Structure formats: structure tokens, C-alpha cells
């Protein structure tokens, strides 16, 4: 007699679907945070330009240094500097030349913030306006944080799915081995607690190990050959079998 059981098909499917669902959402949120939301802001920046400018502007550079915080810190220095000194200060603080410029204005576009300077004789002058686009830096950061959290969960679920798929129980003349636990000799098996079987679907096999009583849970949702395993243990040890007894086939009357 030898029974070797892997996981149930239902458990493999459910855990795999859960992993795929979490992974898809992780990619979704990562795309929004890294690509989708910044691209939405970039379109909003472009829409500020005149129609003829949009056609010739090309790709508008996004400067990472352009944020609400960096502009608030820079503003006093810019306002106190002379018009001819301002542009160098701005480009140093924002990390590059203007994202776009024309005769009337300089535009500095960040991932979630923009600053527009009025130009006179090629130099930035008042008014100097900083503004956030529709999609805020907080919204973009939130998408990234959620993506990271889901990615961590996906890694955990991947390991869990592999563990589920590697589920193995072997029952033979030497006893029982379950996922590396055992062997539990037949002589060491003392009783089978099935009080939670009807509502939970599991039984606890109690056995002796070095003079101490241990318990091993056997779950019908986890083991594909659960019924065969329980039948064999109960038959061999004389334990009460918690599994329902199948009704005999109906007898047909002979003519």
C-alpha cells in the first residue's frame, strides 16, 4: 500500500489566480505612477502652448528638480536677484534649461509641478507663477507606493504558490510523511480528532513523538487524495472514519 498525494486542483487554481491578480494590479499602479500620470501632466503642459507651437515643440523635457518645494525655496533668491542673474539661478536649481521658451515666457515643467516666467529682453521677470497640474505629486507617489506594496505581496504569493504546488504527502508501510515532516510511524499514531471536519473540512492526527503528543492537521482542501488517506489511516488504526459513507446503488427490480 502506498498513497502519494499532491495539492488539490482547486487550491492550485485559486492561489495562482490570486498571484496573477495581485501582479496585474502591481503593474497597473506602477504604470500609472511611472508613465501614465506623468504623461497626462505632459499633455496638460503641451495644451498651454499655442496650436502652432505644439506642432513644432517636439518632446517637452521634464525636469525632476521642478517641484513646489524647490520653487518655494528658490523664489526669494530669484526675486532678489537682478533679471540678468535669474536665469542662471533658475537653471541651476531646476537642473536644466527651460522645457519650452518663446518670446513671452519661459516654461519649466516637472513631473507634477510647473513654473512659468514672463520674459523681458530675454530675462525672467514678474509675474513668476508656479502651479500644479491636475495630477498632483501626491497622486503620483501614491500610485508608486501602492505598486511597491503589491509587488512585495506578489513575491510573497509567488513563494506561497510554489509551496502549495510542492505539497506532498506519502503514506506507506513506514508511516506518514507530509511536506518533510515525519515519517510518523503507524505505531505512533494515537487518535484522529474530527470534531471540526464537518464545518472546516480538516482533521487532526495525534501521534507520539519522544513521549510528547503532537498533532498534524490534514485538510481536504489541501490534499487531492484526502479521502484515500483518511480511509487508509482509519482502516489500519481502527479510528472512527469521519467521511460520509456512500449510499449503495439503487436496486432495480427484475421483471
Backbone as JSON, one array per atom type, in Angstrom:
{
  "sequence": "XXXXXXXXXXXXXXXXXXXXXXXXXXXXXXXXXXXXXXXXXXXXXXXXXXXXXXXXXXXXXXXXXXXXXXXXXXXXXXXXXXXXXXXXXXXXXXXXXXXXXXXXXXXXXXXXXXXXXXXXXXXXXXXXXXXXXXXXXXXXXXXXXXXXXXXXXXXXXXXXXXXXXXXXXXXXXXXXXXXXXXXXXXXXXXXXXXXXXXXXXXXXXXXXXXXXXXXXXXXXXXXXXXXXXXXXXXXXXXXXXXXXXXXXXXXXXXX",
  "N": [[0.85, -1.19, 0.0], [0.65, 2.11, -0.95], [0.19, 5.5, -0.84], [0.37, 8.49, -2.49], [0.07, 11.87, -2.39], [-0.6, 14.99, -3.95], [-1.27, 18.56, -4.09], [-4.67, 19.83, -4.08], [-6.5, 20.43, -7.11], [-8.18, 22.65, -7.07], [-7.08, 24.28, -5.08], [-4.61, 24.91, -6.19], [-5.4, 26.36, -8.45], [-6.82, 28.53, -7.33], [-4.86, 29.86, -5.72], [-2.99, 30.52, -7.67], [-4.5, 32.21, -9.32], [-4.93, 34.3, -7.53], [-2.31, 35.23, -7.2], [-1.78, 36.11, -9.84], [-3.69, 38.13, -10.09], [-2.87, 40.02, -8.14], [-0.32, 40.61, -9.15], [-0.96, 41.75, -11.64], [-2.34, 44.08, -10.83], [-0.24, 45.33, -9.49], [1.5, 45.94, -11.62], [-0.21, 47.62, -13.03], [-0.62, 49.84, -11.24], [2.05, 50.64, -11.03], [2.6, 51.4, -13.65], [0.85, 53.59, -13.94], [1.95, 55.35, -12.01], [4.59, 55.69, -12.9], [4.49, 56.16, -15.64], [1.86, 56.68, -16.82], [0.42, 58.78, -15.3], [2.43, 60.91, -15.19], [2.6, 61.29, -17.99], [0.06, 62.22, -18.55], [0.16, 64.7, -17.27], [2.15, 65.85, -18.84], [0.82, 66.13, -21.27], [-1.03, 68.01, -20.5], [0.65, 70.17, -19.97], [1.57, 70.68, -22.58], [-0.77, 71.5, -23.78], [-1.01, 74.1, -22.98], [0.4, 75.63, -24.7], [0.42, 77.6, -27.71], [-1.51, 76.59, -30.61], [0.1, 76.43, -32.98], [2.6, 76.3, -31.84], [2.62, 73.88, -30.52], [2.88, 72.04, -32.55], [5.5, 72.25, -33.35], [7.04, 72.01, -31.11], [8.05, 69.57, -30.26], [9.25, 66.93, -28.1], [8.61, 67.78, -24.82], [10.93, 68.56, -22.41], [11.08, 67.08, -19.17], [11.79, 68.23, -16.06], [13.26, 66.98, -13.24], [13.88, 68.43, -11.02], [12.0, 70.39, -10.69], [9.72, 71.24, -8.51], [7.05, 71.89, -6.17], [8.15, 72.44, -3.69], [10.86, 73.0, -4.27], [10.56, 75.29, -5.79], [9.4, 77.11, -3.97], [11.51, 77.37, -2.2], [13.4, 78.5, -3.86], [12.31, 80.87, -4.79], [12.62, 83.38, -3.2], [15.36, 83.97, -3.65], [15.45, 84.28, -6.43], [13.75, 86.46, -6.86], [15.11, 88.46, -5.55], [17.41, 88.68, -7.02], [19.1, 90.19, -9.82], [17.53, 90.76, -13.05], [19.22, 89.75, -15.09], [20.7, 87.84, -13.77], [18.98, 85.93, -12.98], [18.19, 83.76, -14.63], [20.34, 81.93, -14.68], [20.38, 81.17, -11.98], [17.9, 79.91, -11.79], [18.09, 77.76, -13.65], [20.14, 76.29, -12.52], [19.0, 75.49, -10.09], [16.7, 74.06, -10.93], [17.76, 72.17, -12.58], [18.28, 72.24, -15.33], [17.83, 73.6, -18.69], [15.07, 75.69, -19.85], [11.95, 73.94, -20.25], [10.4, 74.73, -22.31], [10.45, 77.64, -24.35], [9.47, 80.89, -25.42], [9.01, 84.09, -27.0], [7.6, 85.44, -25.08], [7.6, 84.03, -22.66], [9.13, 81.77, -20.26], [9.09, 78.31, -19.7], [9.14, 75.91, -17.21], [8.92, 72.6, -16.69], [7.97, 70.13, -14.42], [7.63, 66.74, -13.07], [5.21, 66.9, -11.64], [4.66, 69.56, -11.32], [4.86, 73.0, -12.32], [6.58, 75.93, -13.45], [6.2, 79.17, -14.57], [7.71, 81.82, -16.21], [7.53, 85.2, -16.95], [8.98, 86.9, -19.72], [11.34, 89.43, -20.41], [13.3, 91.19, -22.59], [14.72, 88.85, -22.9], [15.15, 87.93, -20.33], [14.04, 86.52, -17.17], [11.22, 87.89, -15.57], [8.85, 89.42, -13.26], [5.35, 88.65, -13.85], [5.94, 85.65, -11.92], [4.97, 82.46, -11.97], [4.04, 79.64, -10.2], [2.57, 76.44, -10.45], [0.46, 73.59, -9.93], [-0.29, 70.75, -11.96], [-3.26, 68.91, -13.02], [-2.96, 66.25, -12.07], [-1.53, 65.49, -9.13], [1.62, 65.61, -7.28], [1.39, 64.03, -5.04], [-0.58, 62.19, -5.79], [0.77, 60.81, -7.82], [2.92, 59.75, -6.34], [1.49, 58.12, -4.6], [0.49, 56.11, -6.29], [2.9, 54.85, -6.91], [3.74, 53.94, -4.39], [1.69, 52.16, -3.76], [2.1, 50.33, -5.81], [4.62, 49.3, -5.13], [4.0, 48.08, -2.67], [2.17, 46.13, -3.53], [3.84, 44.68, -5.2], [5.63, 43.56, -3.39], [3.82, 41.95, -2.01], [3.13, 40.26, -4.12], [5.52, 38.86, -4.53], [5.64, 37.44, -2.13], [3.31, 35.91, -2.45], [4.04, 34.44, -4.69], [6.01, 32.76, -3.66], [4.38, 31.4, -1.88], [2.6, 30.13, -3.63], [4.37, 28.39, -4.93], [5.03, 26.82, -2.76], [2.54, 25.65, -2.23], [2.17, 24.18, -4.61], [4.19, 22.35, -4.32], [3.3, 20.68, -2.38], [3.28, 17.62, -0.71], [2.26, 14.45, 0.33], [3.0, 11.36, 1.67], [1.95, 8.12, 2.22], [2.73, 5.09, 3.47], [4.03, 1.78, 4.14], [5.89, 2.45, 6.03], [4.84, 4.55, 7.38], [3.69, 7.91, 7.73], [4.52, 10.74, 5.81], [4.64, 14.18, 5.54], [5.06, 16.93, 3.68], [7.82, 16.96, 4.28], [7.73, 16.52, 6.99], [8.04, 14.06, 9.35], [9.16, 10.61, 8.93], [6.02, 9.56, 10.34], [5.53, 6.93, 12.3], [3.3, 4.11, 12.03], [2.71, 2.94, 14.48], [2.99, 5.05, 16.19], [0.82, 6.64, 15.83], [-1.98, 7.89, 17.47], [-4.65, 8.9, 17.77], [-7.51, 10.26, 16.01], [-8.76, 13.36, 15.56], [-11.75, 14.55, 14.67], [-13.55, 16.59, 15.08], [-13.89, 19.11, 13.96], [-14.35, 18.62, 11.34], [-16.76, 18.6, 9.8], [-17.52, 21.32, 9.66], [-15.18, 22.69, 9.0], [-13.59, 21.08, 7.41], [-11.25, 19.7, 8.02], [-9.06, 17.37, 9.75], [-7.38, 16.38, 12.76], [-4.5, 14.62, 13.26], [-3.26, 12.88, 15.89], [-0.2, 12.05, 17.39], [2.54, 10.19, 18.85], [5.64, 11.52, 19.84], [8.7, 11.09, 20.89], [7.73, 10.75, 23.49], [6.05, 12.89, 23.81], [2.91, 14.34, 22.95], [1.92, 15.08, 19.69], [0.38, 17.02, 17.05], [-0.95, 16.72, 13.79], [-2.28, 18.43, 11.15], [-4.65, 17.56, 8.75], [-6.04, 18.48, 5.77], [-8.88, 18.61, 3.74], [-9.06, 20.41, 1.67], [-6.48, 20.92, 1.02], [-5.23, 18.54, 0.21], [-5.18, 16.35, -2.48], [-5.8, 13.61, -2.5], [-7.21, 13.22, -0.16], [-9.46, 11.76, 0.9], [-8.74, 9.07, 0.37], [-6.48, 8.85, 1.94], [-7.43, 9.29, 4.58], [-9.25, 7.17, 4.77], [-7.47, 4.99, 4.65], [-5.85, 5.37, 6.93], [-7.77, 5.21, 8.99], [-8.74, 2.63, 8.56], [-6.45, 1.1, 9.0], [-5.7, 1.76, 11.64], [-8.01, 1.6, 13.1], [-9.51, 3.81, 13.74], [-12.35, 6.03, 14.13], [-14.06, 6.75, 11.2], [-14.44, 9.86, 9.68], [-15.49, 10.48, 7.25], [-18.26, 10.75, 4.99], [-20.4, 7.99, 4.42], [-20.86, 6.4, 1.4], [-23.96, 5.93, -0.28], [-25.39, 2.81, -1.14], [-25.79, 1.66, -4.54], [-28.99, 2.02, -6.11], [-31.29, -0.69, -6.2], [-32.56, -2.4, -8.96], [-35.67, -3.71, -9.85], [-36.14, -6.99, -10.97], [-37.68, -8.13, -13.9]],
  "CA": [[0.0, 0.0, 0.0], [1.35, 3.4, -0.97], [-0.61, 6.62, -1.33], [1.16, 9.72, -2.62], [-0.88, 12.92, -2.76], [-0.2, 16.37, -4.12], [-2.32, 19.51, -3.71], [-5.91, 19.79, -4.86], [-6.52, 21.34, -8.25], [-8.86, 23.89, -6.69], [-6.15, 25.15, -4.34], [-3.6, 25.41, -7.13], [-6.02, 27.38, -9.3], [-7.15, 29.73, -6.53], [-3.65, 30.59, -5.32], [-2.39, 31.08, -8.88], [-5.31, 33.36, -9.73], [-4.66, 35.39, -6.59], [-1.0, 35.77, -7.56], [-1.9, 36.85, -11.1], [-4.47, 39.35, -9.85], [-2.02, 40.98, -7.43], [0.75, 41.03, -10.06], [-1.54, 42.66, -12.64], [-2.58, 45.37, -10.19], [1.06, 45.95, -9.22], [1.95, 46.53, -12.89], [-1.14, 48.71, -13.33], [-0.29, 51.02, -10.43], [3.4, 51.09, -11.39], [2.5, 52.11, -14.94], [0.24, 54.91, -13.69], [2.87, 56.21, -11.27], [5.83, 55.96, -13.63], [4.27, 56.55, -17.04], [0.53, 57.21, -17.14], [0.13, 60.09, -14.7], [3.32, 61.93, -15.74], [2.24, 61.57, -19.38], [-1.14, 63.07, -18.5], [0.62, 66.06, -16.96], [2.88, 66.36, -20.01], [-0.19, 66.58, -22.25], [-1.6, 69.24, -19.97], [1.64, 71.22, -20.23], [1.58, 70.99, -24.02], [-2.02, 72.19, -24.14], [-0.88, 75.52, -22.67], [1.06, 76.31, -25.81], [-0.42, 77.94, -28.86], [-1.59, 75.46, -31.53], [1.25, 76.34, -33.89], [3.78, 75.93, -31.05], [2.52, 72.45, -30.19], [3.32, 71.25, -33.7], [6.96, 72.35, -33.53], [7.73, 71.95, -29.82], [8.68, 68.28, -30.02], [9.06, 66.4, -26.75], [8.92, 68.79, -23.8], [11.72, 67.96, -21.33], [10.56, 67.13, -17.8], [12.9, 68.45, -15.13], [12.95, 66.39, -11.93], [14.08, 69.41, -9.96], [10.89, 71.35, -10.62], [8.69, 70.82, -7.57], [6.51, 73.0, -5.38], [9.09, 72.73, -2.6], [12.06, 73.65, -4.8], [10.21, 76.65, -6.22], [9.23, 77.96, -2.79], [12.84, 77.65, -1.65], [14.15, 79.31, -4.82], [11.63, 82.13, -5.11], [13.24, 84.59, -2.63], [16.64, 84.27, -4.32], [15.18, 84.76, -7.79], [13.15, 87.79, -6.81], [16.1, 89.44, -5.09], [18.49, 88.77, -8.0], [18.83, 91.05, -10.98], [16.98, 89.99, -14.17], [20.26, 89.05, -15.85], [21.24, 86.74, -12.96], [17.92, 85.0, -12.59], [18.11, 82.54, -15.43], [21.36, 81.0, -14.21], [19.92, 80.63, -10.7], [16.77, 79.0, -12.03], [18.55, 76.55, -14.32], [20.93, 75.51, -11.56], [18.09, 74.9, -9.1], [15.77, 73.12, -11.56], [18.51, 71.09, -13.21], [18.31, 72.26, -16.79], [17.27, 74.74, -19.41], [13.6, 75.66, -19.86], [11.29, 72.9, -21.03], [9.98, 75.42, -23.54], [10.5, 79.1, -24.24], [9.14, 81.72, -26.57], [9.36, 85.5, -26.77], [6.85, 85.98, -23.94], [7.69, 83.29, -21.4], [9.94, 80.56, -20.05], [8.31, 77.27, -19.02], [9.9, 74.82, -16.59], [7.94, 71.56, -16.38], [8.4, 69.0, -13.62], [6.67, 65.62, -13.13], [3.89, 67.28, -11.1], [4.66, 70.99, -11.0], [5.41, 73.82, -13.39], [6.82, 77.34, -13.14], [6.21, 79.99, -15.79], [8.3, 83.14, -16.01], [7.4, 86.19, -18.02], [10.3, 87.27, -20.24], [11.55, 90.77, -20.97], [14.68, 91.27, -23.08], [15.34, 87.54, -22.72], [15.37, 87.63, -18.92], [12.82, 86.29, -16.39], [10.73, 88.99, -14.73], [7.49, 89.18, -12.76], [4.97, 87.65, -12.84], [6.51, 84.3, -11.9], [3.82, 81.68, -11.5], [4.17, 78.2, -10.01], [1.25, 75.81, -10.38], [0.42, 72.13, -10.06], [-1.26, 70.26, -12.93], [-4.4, 68.18, -12.46], [-2.45, 65.1, -11.32], [-0.57, 66.03, -8.17], [2.77, 64.78, -6.89], [0.89, 63.05, -4.07], [-1.26, 61.13, -6.54], [1.8, 60.01, -8.49], [3.65, 58.99, -5.32], [0.59, 57.1, -4.07], [0.5, 55.0, -7.24], [4.17, 54.14, -6.78], [3.76, 53.24, -3.1], [0.8, 51.0, -3.87], [2.76, 49.36, -6.69], [5.68, 48.63, -4.36], [3.35, 47.2, -1.71], [1.62, 44.98, -4.25], [4.96, 43.88, -5.7], [6.09, 42.77, -2.24], [2.81, 40.91, -1.79], [3.22, 39.3, -5.23], [6.67, 38.0, -4.26], [5.21, 36.52, -1.06], [2.35, 34.96, -3.02], [4.77, 33.52, -5.57], [6.61, 31.74, -2.79], [3.29, 30.6, -1.34], [2.11, 29.28, -4.72], [5.35, 27.32, -5.11], [4.88, 25.92, -1.61], [1.31, 24.88, -2.46], [2.39, 23.22, -5.7], [5.13, 21.33, -3.87], [2.68, 19.89, -1.32], [3.39, 16.18, -0.91], [2.02, 13.55, 1.46], [3.22, 9.96, 1.32], [1.5, 7.17, 3.24], [3.12, 3.75, 3.07], [4.22, 0.85, 5.26], [6.74, 3.08, 7.05], [4.07, 5.56, 8.09], [3.21, 9.1, 7.01], [5.43, 11.88, 5.63], [3.86, 15.29, 4.98], [5.89, 18.12, 3.44], [9.09, 16.84, 5.0], [7.5, 16.2, 8.4], [7.92, 12.62, 9.51], [7.94, 9.79, 8.94], [5.28, 9.26, 11.56], [5.24, 5.5, 12.22], [1.92, 3.71, 12.33], [2.58, 2.66, 15.91], [2.97, 6.31, 16.94], [-0.47, 7.32, 15.63], [-2.79, 7.59, 18.64], [-6.07, 9.18, 17.59], [-7.88, 11.18, 14.94], [-9.78, 14.3, 16.04], [-12.52, 15.02, 13.51], [-14.66, 17.43, 15.56], [-14.07, 20.27, 13.09], [-14.36, 18.21, 9.94], [-17.99, 18.98, 9.09], [-17.61, 22.76, 9.39], [-13.91, 23.23, 8.49], [-13.0, 20.21, 6.4], [-9.96, 19.16, 8.39], [-8.95, 16.5, 10.91], [-6.07, 16.44, 13.4], [-3.93, 13.33, 13.59], [-2.39, 12.99, 17.06], [0.78, 10.97, 17.41], [3.56, 10.29, 19.91], [6.99, 11.82, 19.37], [9.6, 11.22, 22.04], [6.97, 10.83, 24.73], [5.15, 14.04, 23.78], [1.85, 14.22, 21.96], [1.94, 16.09, 18.64], [-0.8, 16.99, 16.18], [-0.73, 17.04, 12.38], [-3.57, 18.74, 10.53], [-4.88, 17.09, 7.38], [-7.13, 19.32, 5.27], [-9.36, 18.1, 2.45], [-8.83, 21.44, 0.66], [-5.06, 20.92, 0.69], [-4.75, 17.25, -0.28], [-6.02, 15.81, -3.54], [-6.23, 12.25, -2.15], [-7.58, 13.27, 1.26], [-10.36, 10.66, 1.26], [-7.99, 7.81, 0.39], [-5.56, 8.9, 3.09], [-8.21, 9.1, 5.82], [-9.76, 5.79, 4.75], [-6.38, 4.05, 4.95], [-5.45, 5.54, 8.34], [-8.83, 4.68, 9.85], [-8.8, 1.18, 8.4], [-5.26, 0.49, 9.6], [-5.62, 2.04, 13.07], [-9.28, 1.38, 13.77], [-10.12, 5.08, 14.14], [-13.65, 6.31, 13.53], [-13.89, 7.47, 9.93], [-15.37, 10.99, 9.63], [-16.0, 10.69, 5.9], [-19.6, 10.2, 4.79], [-20.46, 6.69, 3.76], [-21.67, 6.48, 0.19], [-25.12, 5.05, -0.3], [-25.27, 1.78, -2.18], [-26.62, 1.95, -5.71], [-30.38, 1.54, -6.03], [-31.52, -1.98, -6.84], [-33.67, -2.41, -9.92], [-36.42, -4.97, -9.78], [-36.11, -7.83, -12.17], [-39.01, -8.43, -14.45]],
  "C": [[0.88, 1.24, 0.0], [0.42, 4.44, -1.58], [0.28, 7.86, -1.35], [0.25, 10.81, -3.17], [-0.18, 14.27, -2.92], [-1.33, 17.29, -3.71], [-3.57, 19.32, -4.56], [-5.81, 20.77, -6.03], [-7.15, 22.67, -7.91], [-7.9, 24.83, -5.98], [-5.08, 25.72, -5.26], [-4.17, 26.53, -7.99], [-6.26, 28.66, -8.52], [-5.9, 30.54, -6.17], [-2.97, 31.21, -6.54], [-3.17, 32.29, -9.37], [-5.08, 34.56, -8.82], [-3.33, 36.05, -6.91], [-1.09, 36.62, -8.82], [-2.64, 38.17, -10.9], [-3.61, 40.42, -9.18], [-0.91, 41.5, -8.35], [0.24, 42.01, -11.1], [-1.78, 44.03, -12.03], [-1.28, 46.08, -9.86], [1.6, 46.63, -10.47], [1.09, 47.73, -13.24], [-0.76, 49.99, -12.57], [1.11, 51.55, -10.76], [3.37, 51.88, -12.69], [1.92, 53.51, -14.73], [1.23, 55.85, -13.01], [4.1, 56.61, -12.06], [5.61, 56.53, -15.02], [2.95, 57.3, -17.23], [0.25, 58.6, -16.6], [1.09, 61.18, -15.16], [3.0, 62.29, -17.19], [1.0, 62.45, -19.46], [-0.76, 64.51, -18.2], [1.36, 66.67, -18.14], [1.92, 66.85, -21.09], [-0.81, 67.89, -21.8], [-0.64, 70.42, -20.17], [1.6, 71.66, -21.69], [0.35, 71.8, -24.42], [-1.97, 73.68, -23.81], [-0.31, 76.32, -23.83], [0.07, 76.64, -26.91], [-0.42, 76.77, -29.84], [-0.38, 75.33, -32.44], [2.53, 75.96, -33.14], [3.78, 74.44, -30.74], [3.08, 71.59, -31.32], [4.84, 71.22, -33.83], [7.74, 72.14, -32.24], [8.5, 70.65, -29.61], [8.36, 67.77, -28.63], [9.5, 67.45, -25.74], [9.7, 68.14, -22.66], [11.05, 68.14, -19.96], [11.75, 67.2, -16.86], [12.53, 67.96, -13.74], [13.06, 67.42, -10.8], [12.96, 70.41, -9.79], [9.79, 70.77, -9.73], [8.18, 72.05, -6.83], [7.5, 73.42, -4.3], [10.32, 73.46, -3.13], [11.77, 75.08, -5.24], [10.04, 77.58, -5.03], [10.57, 78.32, -2.17], [13.63, 78.6, -2.55], [13.6, 80.72, -4.99], [12.29, 83.37, -4.49], [14.54, 84.98, -3.33], [16.42, 84.84, -5.71], [14.66, 86.18, -7.76], [14.15, 88.86, -6.38], [17.25, 89.62, -6.07], [18.11, 89.72, -9.12], [18.3, 90.19, -12.12], [18.03, 89.2, -14.93], [20.86, 87.86, -15.09], [20.23, 85.62, -12.74], [17.97, 83.68, -13.35], [19.14, 81.5, -14.98], [20.97, 80.37, -12.88], [18.83, 79.58, -10.91], [17.24, 77.69, -12.63], [19.39, 75.67, -13.4], [20.02, 74.79, -10.57], [17.2, 73.83, -9.72], [16.48, 72.01, -12.33], [18.5, 71.09, -14.71], [17.73, 73.52, -17.38], [15.75, 74.64, -19.43], [13.06, 74.49, -20.69], [10.78, 73.46, -22.35], [10.11, 76.91, -23.3], [10.08, 79.74, -25.56], [9.46, 83.18, -26.21], [8.7, 86.06, -25.51], [7.15, 85.29, -22.62], [8.71, 82.16, -21.45], [9.09, 79.57, -19.26], [9.27, 76.21, -18.48], [8.88, 73.79, -16.1], [8.59, 70.45, -15.55], [7.37, 67.88, -13.71], [5.28, 66.01, -12.64], [3.86, 68.74, -10.66], [5.27, 71.74, -12.16], [5.6, 75.25, -12.88], [6.95, 78.09, -14.47], [6.74, 81.38, -15.43], [7.99, 84.02, -17.22], [8.8, 86.65, -18.43], [10.28, 88.71, -20.75], [13.03, 90.88, -21.33], [15.44, 89.96, -22.83], [15.57, 87.12, -21.29], [14.06, 87.43, -18.17], [12.48, 87.49, -15.53], [9.37, 88.59, -14.17], [6.48, 89.39, -13.88], [5.67, 86.31, -13.04], [5.48, 83.4, -11.24], [4.18, 80.2, -11.4], [2.8, 77.59, -9.83], [1.38, 74.3, -10.55], [-0.58, 71.75, -11.14], [-2.36, 69.46, -12.23], [-3.94, 67.0, -11.59], [-1.31, 65.55, -10.43], [0.59, 65.07, -7.91], [2.34, 63.7, -5.9], [0.21, 61.89, -4.77], [-0.25, 60.22, -7.23], [2.55, 59.15, -7.48], [2.79, 57.87, -4.75], [0.56, 55.88, -4.97], [1.77, 54.17, -7.1], [4.22, 53.34, -5.48], [2.87, 52.0, -3.15], [1.44, 49.92, -4.72], [3.84, 48.59, -5.94], [5.07, 47.65, -3.36], [2.8, 45.95, -2.37], [2.72, 44.08, -4.8], [5.52, 42.99, -4.59], [5.11, 41.63, -1.96], [2.88, 39.85, -2.87], [4.4, 38.34, -5.03], [6.32, 36.98, -3.17], [4.27, 35.46, -1.62], [3.02, 33.98, -3.97], [5.41, 32.4, -4.76], [5.53, 30.82, -2.22], [2.74, 29.64, -2.39], [3.07, 28.11, -4.95], [5.25, 26.31, -3.97], [3.64, 25.04, -1.78], [1.54, 23.81, -3.51], [3.36, 22.11, -5.32], [4.58, 20.49, -2.72], [2.78, 18.4, -1.65], [3.12, 15.45, 0.41], [2.19, 12.13, 0.95], [2.8, 9.1, 2.51], [1.85, 5.78, 2.75], [3.36, 2.89, 4.31], [5.07, 1.46, 6.37], [5.99, 4.11, 7.87], [3.71, 6.72, 7.17], [4.3, 10.17, 6.99], [4.64, 12.98, 4.94], [4.74, 16.53, 4.9], [7.17, 18.11, 4.28], [8.94, 16.52, 6.47], [7.25, 14.71, 8.54], [9.21, 11.92, 9.1], [7.35, 9.62, 10.34], [4.9, 7.79, 11.49], [3.78, 5.2, 12.56], [1.72, 3.52, 13.83], [2.48, 3.93, 16.74], [1.64, 7.04, 16.82], [-1.44, 6.9, 16.72], [-4.29, 7.82, 18.43], [-6.27, 10.19, 16.47], [-9.02, 12.06, 15.45], [-10.49, 14.9, 14.83], [-13.66, 15.95, 13.91], [-14.9, 18.63, 14.67], [-14.21, 19.9, 11.63], [-15.59, 18.72, 9.19], [-18.05, 20.47, 8.76], [-16.33, 23.34, 8.79], [-13.25, 22.36, 7.44], [-11.62, 19.68, 6.74], [-10.09, 18.22, 9.58], [-7.54, 16.67, 11.47], [-5.64, 15.03, 13.78], [-2.95, 13.52, 14.75], [-1.47, 11.77, 17.1], [1.82, 11.24, 18.51], [4.92, 10.54, 19.28], [7.88, 12.07, 20.59], [8.88, 11.38, 23.36], [6.03, 12.0, 24.81], [4.12, 13.86, 22.68], [1.91, 15.4, 20.98], [0.68, 15.95, 17.79], [-0.39, 17.39, 14.77], [-2.08, 17.26, 11.73], [-3.59, 18.26, 9.09], [-6.15, 17.76, 6.88], [-7.56, 18.83, 3.9], [-9.2, 19.12, 1.33], [-7.38, 21.43, 0.18], [-4.61, 19.67, -0.04], [-5.71, 16.65, -1.3], [-6.58, 14.43, -3.19], [-6.59, 12.16, -0.67], [-8.43, 12.08, 1.66], [-9.61, 9.34, 1.35], [-7.07, 7.73, 1.6], [-6.3, 8.61, 4.39], [-8.76, 7.68, 5.89], [-8.67, 4.81, 5.17], [-5.96, 4.15, 6.42], [-6.49, 4.93, 9.27], [-8.91, 3.16, 9.76], [-7.63, 0.51, 9.12], [-5.25, 0.63, 11.12], [-6.93, 1.8, 13.82], [-9.92, 2.66, 14.28], [-11.48, 5.23, 13.49], [-13.45, 7.18, 12.29], [-14.91, 8.61, 9.83], [-16.0, 11.19, 8.26], [-17.38, 10.09, 5.76], [-19.54, 8.89, 4.03], [-21.37, 6.8, 2.55], [-22.82, 5.51, 0.24], [-24.97, 4.03, -1.41], [-26.18, 2.11, -3.35], [-28.01, 1.34, -5.58], [-30.53, 0.23, -6.8], [-32.72, -1.88, -7.78], [-34.35, -3.77, -9.85], [-36.33, -5.71, -11.1], [-37.53, -8.12, -12.62], [-39.33, -9.89, -14.24]]
}
